[in-house]
PDB file of C-alpha atoms in Angstrom:
ATOM      1  CA  UNK A   1      17.842 -10.257 -36.738  1.00  0.00           C
ATOM      2  CA  UNK A   2      14.841 -11.694 -34.976  1.00  0.00           C
ATOM      3  CA  UNK A   3      15.609 -12.842 -31.459  1.00  0.00           C
ATOM      4  CA  UNK A   4      15.435 -16.532 -30.790  1.00  0.00           C
ATOM      5  CA  UNK A   5      14.770 -18.470 -27.648  1.00  0.00           C
ATOM      6  CA  UNK A   6      17.971 -20.235 -26.629  1.00  0.00           C
ATOM      7  CA  UNK A   7      16.976 -21.892 -23.363  1.00  0.00           C
ATOM      8  CA  UNK A   8      14.030 -22.373 -21.071  1.00  0.00           C
ATOM      9  CA  UNK A   9      13.165 -23.996 -17.770  1.00  0.00           C
ATOM     10  CA  UNK A  10       9.968 -24.541 -15.799  1.00  0.00           C
ATOM     11  CA  UNK A  11       9.853 -25.685 -12.185  1.00  0.00           C
ATOM     12  CA  UNK A  12       6.999 -26.302  -9.800  1.00  0.00           C
ATOM     13  CA  UNK A  13       7.529 -26.365  -6.065  1.00  0.00           C
ATOM     14  CA  UNK A  14       5.551 -26.224  -2.837  1.00  0.00           C
ATOM     15  CA  UNK A  15       4.658 -22.901  -1.270  1.00  0.00           C
ATOM     16  CA  UNK A  16       7.086 -23.230   1.625  1.00  0.00           C
ATOM     17  CA  UNK A  17       9.403 -20.525   2.887  1.00  0.00           C
ATOM     18  CA  UNK A  18      12.486 -22.717   2.601  1.00  0.00           C
ATOM     19  CA  UNK A  19      11.817 -22.802  -1.157  1.00  0.00           C
ATOM     20  CA  UNK A  20      12.618 -19.083  -1.444  1.00  0.00           C
ATOM     21  CA  UNK A  21      16.302 -20.068  -1.401  1.00  0.00           C
ATOM     22  CA  UNK A  22      15.548 -22.893  -3.849  1.00  0.00           C
ATOM     23  CA  UNK A  23      13.970 -20.424  -6.296  1.00  0.00           C
ATOM     24  CA  UNK A  24      17.060 -18.203  -6.080  1.00  0.00           C
ATOM     25  CA  UNK A  25      19.292 -21.215  -6.721  1.00  0.00           C
ATOM     26  CA  UNK A  26      17.235 -22.236  -9.768  1.00  0.00           C
ATOM     27  CA  UNK A  27      17.415 -18.779 -11.312  1.00  0.00           C
ATOM     28  CA  UNK A  28      21.135 -18.536 -10.529  1.00  0.00           C
ATOM     29  CA  UNK A  29      21.753 -21.849 -12.273  1.00  0.00           C
ATOM     30  CA  UNK A  30      19.715 -20.713 -15.261  1.00  0.00           C
ATOM     31  CA  UNK A  31      21.414 -17.317 -15.595  1.00  0.00           C
ATOM     32  CA  UNK A  32      25.051 -18.267 -14.951  1.00  0.00           C
ATOM     33  CA  UNK A  33      25.708 -19.776 -18.416  1.00  0.00           C
ATOM     34  CA  UNK A  34      24.609 -16.395 -19.853  1.00  0.00           C
ATOM     35  CA  UNK A  35      27.532 -14.791 -17.996  1.00  0.00           C
ATOM     36  CA  UNK A  36      25.632 -11.999 -16.233  1.00  0.00           C
ATOM     37  CA  UNK A  37      27.642  -9.508 -14.197  1.00  0.00           C
ATOM     38  CA  UNK A  38      27.451  -9.806 -10.411  1.00  0.00           C
ATOM     39  CA  UNK A  39      24.991  -6.945 -10.084  1.00  0.00           C
ATOM     40  CA  UNK A  40      22.614  -8.341 -12.702  1.00  0.00           C
ATOM     41  CA  UNK A  41      22.651 -11.740 -11.069  1.00  0.00           C
ATOM     42  CA  UNK A  42      22.023 -10.281  -7.606  1.00  0.00           C
ATOM     43  CA  UNK A  43      19.184  -8.118  -8.959  1.00  0.00           C
ATOM     44  CA  UNK A  44      17.429 -11.058 -10.605  1.00  0.00           C
ATOM     45  CA  UNK A  45      17.887 -13.286  -7.553  1.00  0.00           C
ATOM     46  CA  UNK A  46      16.319 -10.597  -5.400  1.00  0.00           C
ATOM     47  CA  UNK A  47      13.431  -9.962  -7.806  1.00  0.00           C
ATOM     48  CA  UNK A  48      12.618 -13.697  -7.962  1.00  0.00           C
ATOM     49  CA  UNK A  49      12.812 -13.941  -4.181  1.00  0.00           C
ATOM     50  CA  UNK A  50      10.305 -11.096  -3.859  1.00  0.00           C
ATOM     51  CA  UNK A  51       7.862 -12.706  -6.286  1.00  0.00           C
ATOM     52  CA  UNK A  52       8.092 -16.133  -4.650  1.00  0.00           C
ATOM     53  CA  UNK A  53       7.684 -14.618  -1.172  1.00  0.00           C
ATOM     54  CA  UNK A  54       4.534 -12.859  -2.381  1.00  0.00           C
ATOM     55  CA  UNK A  55       3.129 -16.227  -3.470  1.00  0.00           C
ATOM     56  CA  UNK A  56       3.869 -17.778  -0.066  1.00  0.00           C
ATOM     57  CA  UNK A  57       2.826 -14.884   2.178  1.00  0.00           C
ATOM     58  CA  UNK A  58       0.013 -13.269   0.219  1.00  0.00           C
ATOM     59  CA  UNK A  59      -1.337 -15.689  -2.405  1.00  0.00           C
ATOM     60  CA  UNK A  60      -1.391 -18.786  -0.202  1.00  0.00           C
ATOM     61  CA  UNK A  61      -1.318 -17.000   3.200  1.00  0.00           C
ATOM     62  CA  UNK A  62       1.406 -19.381   4.419  1.00  0.00           C
ATOM     63  CA  UNK A  63      -0.787 -22.384   3.537  1.00  0.00           C
ATOM     64  CA  UNK A  64      -0.397 -25.151   0.984  1.00  0.00           C
ATOM     65  CA  UNK A  65      -0.051 -24.336  -2.682  1.00  0.00           C
ATOM     66  CA  UNK A  66       2.076 -24.732  -5.764  1.00  0.00           C
ATOM     67  CA  UNK A  67       4.360 -22.064  -7.197  1.00  0.00           C
ATOM     68  CA  UNK A  68       5.537 -22.224 -10.800  1.00  0.00           C
ATOM     69  CA  UNK A  69       8.805 -20.592 -11.820  1.00  0.00           C
ATOM     70  CA  UNK A  70       9.579 -20.360 -15.504  1.00  0.00           C
ATOM     71  CA  UNK A  71      12.512 -18.715 -17.239  1.00  0.00           C
ATOM     72  CA  UNK A  72      13.374 -18.151 -20.878  1.00  0.00           C
ATOM     73  CA  UNK A  73      16.595 -16.824 -22.362  1.00  0.00           C
ATOM     74  CA  UNK A  74      16.811 -15.229 -25.804  1.00  0.00           C
ATOM     75  CA  UNK A  75      19.572 -14.634 -28.323  1.00  0.00           C
ATOM     76  CA  UNK A  76      19.573 -10.859 -27.673  1.00  0.00           C
ATOM     77  CA  UNK A  77      20.532 -11.577 -24.014  1.00  0.00           C
ATOM     78  CA  UNK A  78      17.059 -10.797 -22.748  1.00  0.00           C
ATOM     79  CA  UNK A  79      15.583 -13.001 -20.059  1.00  0.00           C
ATOM     80  CA  UNK A  80      11.935 -13.474 -19.215  1.00  0.00           C
ATOM     81  CA  UNK A  81      11.040 -14.898 -15.801  1.00  0.00           C
ATOM     82  CA  UNK A  82       7.492 -15.863 -14.895  1.00  0.00           C
ATOM     83  CA  UNK A  83       6.370 -16.621 -11.334  1.00  0.00           C
ATOM     84  CA  UNK A  84       2.777 -17.767 -10.953  1.00  0.00           C
ATOM     85  CA  UNK A  85       0.446 -19.164  -8.319  1.00  0.00           C
ATOM     86  CA  UNK A  86      -3.140 -20.359  -8.008  1.00  0.00           C
ATOM     87  CA  UNK A  87      -3.770 -18.449  -4.814  1.00  0.00           C
ATOM     88  CA  UNK A  88      -6.199 -15.778  -3.708  1.00  0.00           C
ATOM     89  CA  UNK A  89      -5.313 -13.222  -6.370  1.00  0.00           C
ATOM     90  CA  UNK A  90      -4.963  -9.454  -6.038  1.00  0.00           C
ATOM     91  CA  UNK A  91      -8.132  -7.353  -6.133  1.00  0.00           C
ATOM     92  CA  UNK A  92      -6.367  -4.106  -7.049  1.00  0.00           C
ATOM     93  CA  UNK A  93      -3.036  -4.678  -8.783  1.00  0.00           C
ATOM     94  CA  UNK A  94      -2.344  -0.964  -9.238  1.00  0.00           C
ATOM     95  CA  UNK A  95      -2.674  -0.369  -5.503  1.00  0.00           C
ATOM     96  CA  UNK A  96      -0.574  -3.452  -4.667  1.00  0.00           C
ATOM     97  CA  UNK A  97       2.251  -2.117  -6.836  1.00  0.00           C
ATOM     98  CA  UNK A  98       2.436   1.201  -4.991  1.00  0.00           C
ATOM     99  CA  UNK A  99       5.498   1.591  -2.738  1.00  0.00           C
ATOM    100  CA  UNK A 100       4.852   0.896   0.953  1.00  0.00           C
ATOM    101  CA  UNK A 101       1.446  -0.693   0.279  1.00  0.00           C
ATOM    102  CA  UNK A 102       0.900  -3.885   2.244  1.00  0.00           C
ATOM    103  CA  UNK A 103      -2.129  -5.867   3.323  1.00  0.00           C
ATOM    104  CA  UNK A 104      -0.159  -7.157   6.330  1.00  0.00           C
ATOM    105  CA  UNK A 105       1.077  -4.030   8.114  1.00  0.00           C
ATOM    106  CA  UNK A 106       1.554  -5.670  11.524  1.00  0.00           C
ATOM    107  CA  UNK A 107       3.818  -8.425  10.250  1.00  0.00           C
ATOM    108  CA  UNK A 108       6.971  -6.544   9.346  1.00  0.00           C
ATOM    109  CA  UNK A 109       6.010  -6.431   5.670  1.00  0.00           C
ATOM    110  CA  UNK A 110       7.516  -3.205   4.343  1.00  0.00           C
ATOM    111  CA  UNK A 111       5.447  -3.060   1.153  1.00  0.00           C
ATOM    112  CA  UNK A 112       8.486  -2.739  -1.094  1.00  0.00           C
ATOM    113  CA  UNK A 113       8.337  -6.095  -2.888  1.00  0.00           C
ATOM    114  CA  UNK A 114       6.848  -4.861  -6.163  1.00  0.00           C
ATOM    115  CA  UNK A 115       8.987  -1.694  -6.083  1.00  0.00           C
ATOM    116  CA  UNK A 116      12.134  -3.806  -5.795  1.00  0.00           C
ATOM    117  CA  UNK A 117      10.955  -6.112  -8.601  1.00  0.00           C
ATOM    118  CA  UNK A 118      10.317  -3.055 -10.791  1.00  0.00           C
ATOM    119  CA  UNK A 119      13.706  -1.550 -10.004  1.00  0.00           C
ATOM    120  CA  UNK A 120      15.492  -4.751 -10.928  1.00  0.00           C
ATOM    121  CA  UNK A 121      13.595  -5.402 -14.177  1.00  0.00           C
ATOM    122  CA  UNK A 122      13.326  -3.608 -17.480  1.00  0.00           C
ATOM    123  CA  UNK A 123       9.648  -4.514 -17.510  1.00  0.00           C
ATOM    124  CA  UNK A 124       7.325  -5.977 -14.893  1.00  0.00           C
ATOM    125  CA  UNK A 125       3.801  -7.162 -15.645  1.00  0.00           C
ATOM    126  CA  UNK A 126       1.326  -8.441 -13.091  1.00  0.00           C
ATOM    127  CA  UNK A 127      -1.832 -10.269 -14.139  1.00  0.00           C
ATOM    128  CA  UNK A 128      -4.138 -11.363 -11.376  1.00  0.00           C
ATOM    129  CA  UNK A 129      -7.632 -12.786 -10.985  1.00  0.00           C
ATOM    130  CA  UNK A 130      -9.258 -12.884  -7.558  1.00  0.00           C
ATOM    131  CA  UNK A 131      -9.697 -16.477  -6.437  1.00  0.00           C
ATOM    132  CA  UNK A 132      -7.650 -17.846  -9.330  1.00  0.00           C
ATOM    133  CA  UNK A 133      -4.120 -16.590  -8.878  1.00  0.00           C
ATOM    134  CA  UNK A 134      -1.416 -14.209 -10.026  1.00  0.00           C
ATOM    135  CA  UNK A 135       1.223 -14.238 -12.742  1.00  0.00           C
ATOM    136  CA  UNK A 136       4.239 -11.945 -12.460  1.00  0.00           C
ATOM    137  CA  UNK A 137       6.509 -11.558 -15.485  1.00  0.00           C
ATOM    138  CA  UNK A 138       9.936  -9.957 -15.151  1.00  0.00           C
ATOM    139  CA  UNK A 139      11.916  -9.079 -18.258  1.00  0.00           C
ATOM    140  CA  UNK A 140      15.490  -7.892 -18.316  1.00  0.00           C
ATOM    141  CA  UNK A 141      18.126  -7.650 -20.998  1.00  0.00           C
ATOM    142  CA  UNK A 142      21.573  -8.517 -19.714  1.00  0.00           C
ATOM    143  CA  UNK A 143      24.508  -6.296 -20.609  1.00  0.00           C
ATOM    144  CA  UNK A 144      26.563  -7.305 -23.627  1.00  0.00           C
ATOM    145  CA  UNK A 145      29.774  -9.112 -22.767  1.00  0.00           C
ATOM    146  CA  UNK A 146      32.991  -8.218 -24.506  1.00  0.00           C
TER     147      UNK A 146
ATOM    148  CA  UNK B   1      26.724 -20.939  11.202  1.00  0.00           C
ATOM    149  CA  UNK B   2      24.152 -19.425  13.551  1.00  0.00           C
ATOM    150  CA  UNK B   3      21.725 -17.031  11.879  1.00  0.00           C
ATOM    151  CA  UNK B   4      21.764 -14.800  14.956  1.00  0.00           C
ATOM    152  CA  UNK B   5      24.206 -13.988  17.729  1.00  0.00           C
ATOM    153  CA  UNK B   6      23.158 -11.609  20.482  1.00  0.00           C
ATOM    154  CA  UNK B   7      25.536  -9.738  22.781  1.00  0.00           C
ATOM    155  CA  UNK B   8      24.955  -6.967  25.326  1.00  0.00           C
ATOM    156  CA  UNK B   9      27.716  -4.588  26.352  1.00  0.00           C
ATOM    157  CA  UNK B  10      27.492  -1.184  28.030  1.00  0.00           C
ATOM    158  CA  UNK B  11      23.927  -0.522  26.982  1.00  0.00           C
ATOM    159  CA  UNK B  12      24.453  -1.677  23.385  1.00  0.00           C
ATOM    160  CA  UNK B  13      22.517  -4.744  22.318  1.00  0.00           C
ATOM    161  CA  UNK B  14      24.154  -6.188  19.223  1.00  0.00           C
ATOM    162  CA  UNK B  15      22.249  -8.607  17.008  1.00  0.00           C
ATOM    163  CA  UNK B  16      24.703 -10.105  14.529  1.00  0.00           C
ATOM    164  CA  UNK B  17      22.741 -11.534  11.623  1.00  0.00           C
ATOM    165  CA  UNK B  18      24.133 -14.090   9.219  1.00  0.00           C
ATOM    166  CA  UNK B  19      23.019 -15.936   6.103  1.00  0.00           C
ATOM    167  CA  UNK B  20      19.838 -15.170   4.193  1.00  0.00           C
ATOM    168  CA  UNK B  21      17.607 -12.344   5.389  1.00  0.00           C
ATOM    169  CA  UNK B  22      14.612 -13.482   3.361  1.00  0.00           C
ATOM    170  CA  UNK B  23      11.096 -14.258   4.622  1.00  0.00           C
ATOM    171  CA  UNK B  24      12.261 -17.708   5.752  1.00  0.00           C
ATOM    172  CA  UNK B  25      15.415 -16.459   7.465  1.00  0.00           C
ATOM    173  CA  UNK B  26      13.899 -13.529   9.335  1.00  0.00           C
ATOM    174  CA  UNK B  27      11.048 -15.606  10.757  1.00  0.00           C
ATOM    175  CA  UNK B  28      13.666 -17.577  12.686  1.00  0.00           C
ATOM    176  CA  UNK B  29      15.339 -14.584  14.332  1.00  0.00           C
ATOM    177  CA  UNK B  30      12.611 -11.961  14.806  1.00  0.00           C
ATOM    178  CA  UNK B  31      11.280 -13.253  18.117  1.00  0.00           C
ATOM    179  CA  UNK B  32      14.733 -13.705  19.675  1.00  0.00           C
ATOM    180  CA  UNK B  33      15.757 -10.145  18.839  1.00  0.00           C
ATOM    181  CA  UNK B  34      12.512  -8.775  20.282  1.00  0.00           C
ATOM    182  CA  UNK B  35      12.773 -10.839  23.472  1.00  0.00           C
ATOM    183  CA  UNK B  36      16.293  -9.538  24.078  1.00  0.00           C
ATOM    184  CA  UNK B  37      15.290  -5.982  23.178  1.00  0.00           C
ATOM    185  CA  UNK B  38      12.446  -5.903  25.711  1.00  0.00           C
ATOM    186  CA  UNK B  39      14.521  -7.646  28.366  1.00  0.00           C
ATOM    187  CA  UNK B  40      17.622  -5.460  28.020  1.00  0.00           C
ATOM    188  CA  UNK B  41      15.923  -2.128  27.169  1.00  0.00           C
ATOM    189  CA  UNK B  42      19.262  -0.997  25.689  1.00  0.00           C
ATOM    190  CA  UNK B  43      20.341   2.532  24.760  1.00  0.00           C
ATOM    191  CA  UNK B  44      21.338   1.287  21.318  1.00  0.00           C
ATOM    192  CA  UNK B  45      20.219  -1.679  19.203  1.00  0.00           C
ATOM    193  CA  UNK B  46      23.054  -2.485  16.811  1.00  0.00           C
ATOM    194  CA  UNK B  47      21.967  -4.635  13.871  1.00  0.00           C
ATOM    195  CA  UNK B  48      25.269  -6.040  12.607  1.00  0.00           C
ATOM    196  CA  UNK B  49      24.705  -7.180   9.020  1.00  0.00           C
ATOM    197  CA  UNK B  50      28.310  -8.213   8.290  1.00  0.00           C
ATOM    198  CA  UNK B  51      27.357 -11.882   7.911  1.00  0.00           C
ATOM    199  CA  UNK B  52      24.305 -11.300   5.702  1.00  0.00           C
ATOM    200  CA  UNK B  53      24.682 -13.012   2.340  1.00  0.00           C
ATOM    201  CA  UNK B  54      21.281 -12.155   0.896  1.00  0.00           C
ATOM    202  CA  UNK B  55      18.597  -9.611   1.742  1.00  0.00           C
ATOM    203  CA  UNK B  56      15.253  -8.724   0.182  1.00  0.00           C
ATOM    204  CA  UNK B  57      12.214  -6.748   1.354  1.00  0.00           C
ATOM    205  CA  UNK B  58      11.537  -9.306   4.099  1.00  0.00           C
ATOM    206  CA  UNK B  59      14.960  -8.521   5.581  1.00  0.00           C
ATOM    207  CA  UNK B  60      14.296  -4.816   5.219  1.00  0.00           C
ATOM    208  CA  UNK B  61      10.947  -5.415   6.939  1.00  0.00           C
ATOM    209  CA  UNK B  62      12.769  -7.027   9.850  1.00  0.00           C
ATOM    210  CA  UNK B  63      14.971  -3.927  10.202  1.00  0.00           C
ATOM    211  CA  UNK B  64      11.988  -1.555  10.001  1.00  0.00           C
ATOM    212  CA  UNK B  65       9.966  -3.642  12.458  1.00  0.00           C
ATOM    213  CA  UNK B  66      12.803  -3.572  15.013  1.00  0.00           C
ATOM    214  CA  UNK B  67      13.198   0.169  14.410  1.00  0.00           C
ATOM    215  CA  UNK B  68       9.533   0.735  15.301  1.00  0.00           C
ATOM    216  CA  UNK B  69       9.761  -1.389  18.436  1.00  0.00           C
ATOM    217  CA  UNK B  70      13.048   0.195  19.541  1.00  0.00           C
ATOM    218  CA  UNK B  71      11.663   3.683  19.021  1.00  0.00           C
ATOM    219  CA  UNK B  72       8.817   2.905  21.429  1.00  0.00           C
ATOM    220  CA  UNK B  73      11.462   2.055  24.047  1.00  0.00           C
ATOM    221  CA  UNK B  74      13.564   5.117  23.321  1.00  0.00           C
ATOM    222  CA  UNK B  75      16.297   2.893  21.887  1.00  0.00           C
ATOM    223  CA  UNK B  76      18.421   4.143  19.014  1.00  0.00           C
ATOM    224  CA  UNK B  77      18.911   1.727  16.106  1.00  0.00           C
ATOM    225  CA  UNK B  78      22.222   1.475  14.285  1.00  0.00           C
ATOM    226  CA  UNK B  79      22.912  -0.686  11.235  1.00  0.00           C
ATOM    227  CA  UNK B  80      26.518  -1.794  11.004  1.00  0.00           C
ATOM    228  CA  UNK B  81      28.735  -3.425   8.415  1.00  0.00           C
ATOM    229  CA  UNK B  82      26.289  -3.930   5.534  1.00  0.00           C
ATOM    230  CA  UNK B  83      27.794  -5.396   2.366  1.00  0.00           C
ATOM    231  CA  UNK B  84      27.754  -3.234  -0.758  1.00  0.00           C
ATOM    232  CA  UNK B  85      24.720  -5.153  -1.968  1.00  0.00           C
ATOM    233  CA  UNK B  86      22.842  -4.849   1.339  1.00  0.00           C
ATOM    234  CA  UNK B  87      23.622  -1.137   1.432  1.00  0.00           C
ATOM    235  CA  UNK B  88      22.188  -0.735  -2.071  1.00  0.00           C
ATOM    236  CA  UNK B  89      18.813  -2.068  -0.912  1.00  0.00           C
ATOM    237  CA  UNK B  90      18.924  -0.044   2.313  1.00  0.00           C
ATOM    238  CA  UNK B  91      19.564   3.105   0.292  1.00  0.00           C
ATOM    239  CA  UNK B  92      17.006   2.248  -2.402  1.00  0.00           C
ATOM    240  CA  UNK B  93      14.250   2.014   0.172  1.00  0.00           C
ATOM    241  CA  UNK B  94      15.273   5.103   2.176  1.00  0.00           C
ATOM    242  CA  UNK B  95      16.110   3.218   5.373  1.00  0.00           C
ATOM    243  CA  UNK B  96      19.492   4.979   5.453  1.00  0.00           C
ATOM    244  CA  UNK B  97      17.633   8.233   6.116  1.00  0.00           C
ATOM    245  CA  UNK B  98      15.900   6.774   9.169  1.00  0.00           C
ATOM    246  CA  UNK B  99      18.829   5.279  11.050  1.00  0.00           C
ATOM    247  CA  UNK B 100      22.598   5.494  11.316  1.00  0.00           C
ATOM    248  CA  UNK B 101      24.692   3.198   9.124  1.00  0.00           C
ATOM    249  CA  UNK B 102      28.128   2.339  10.482  1.00  0.00           C
ATOM    250  CA  UNK B 103      30.667   0.727   8.216  1.00  0.00           C
ATOM    251  CA  UNK B 104      33.655  -1.268   9.294  1.00  0.00           C
ATOM    252  CA  UNK B 105      36.947   0.484   8.779  1.00  0.00           C
ATOM    253  CA  UNK B 106      38.912  -1.529   6.235  1.00  0.00           C
ATOM    254  CA  UNK B 107      42.442  -2.269   7.412  1.00  0.00           C
TER     255      UNK B 107
END
């Protein structure tokens, strides 16, 4: 049976660090009706937090900007989450995705953001254009509930 | 609830962290921990994570940053009382191989 979209949400919010918690709350509210287990929920909250933090710290360099968080849920219990910005973009996505890589080594950035997002997703895609922004898509299928 | 409580006893500087250790949360506590670290020059820096409700790579970055600074002072870093979830991230990123993890004995 072809999977069908059963719910979706799109939110736009300012690139401010206090909105990292807001993004986690939004994704929690979206996922809870799907009855994820505690680990799945924690994984997705963490992955979203990483993506949003990247927008704030790297894309907008702690300046003004808008972050868009979108989420879609499908009938096969898969979830697609998209976090996008209109910031500086990533010149070399492959390099950025390598563990421990960071462009801000003196600022306690451990370079594990993309690695954590990858670990907590079934699939992670990153599309970026320098000077135009970055779109991160996380896909995960939640465990079946009995 | 305070995000950070600092105590010093017998050469052990304990930084008890609470709440969200995300980029927003750690920016509020980083400086205070460092100020106390440089002032006290302790034998051990104990990062007590028992009150941490959320952690991501920014929180892990805070731990690694303090580890680097403490190492320069000859201070040992100990992580204590991480939740199961916090420990998962600490283990995933190999931080458990760099410093001692102490867990509270359950009564």
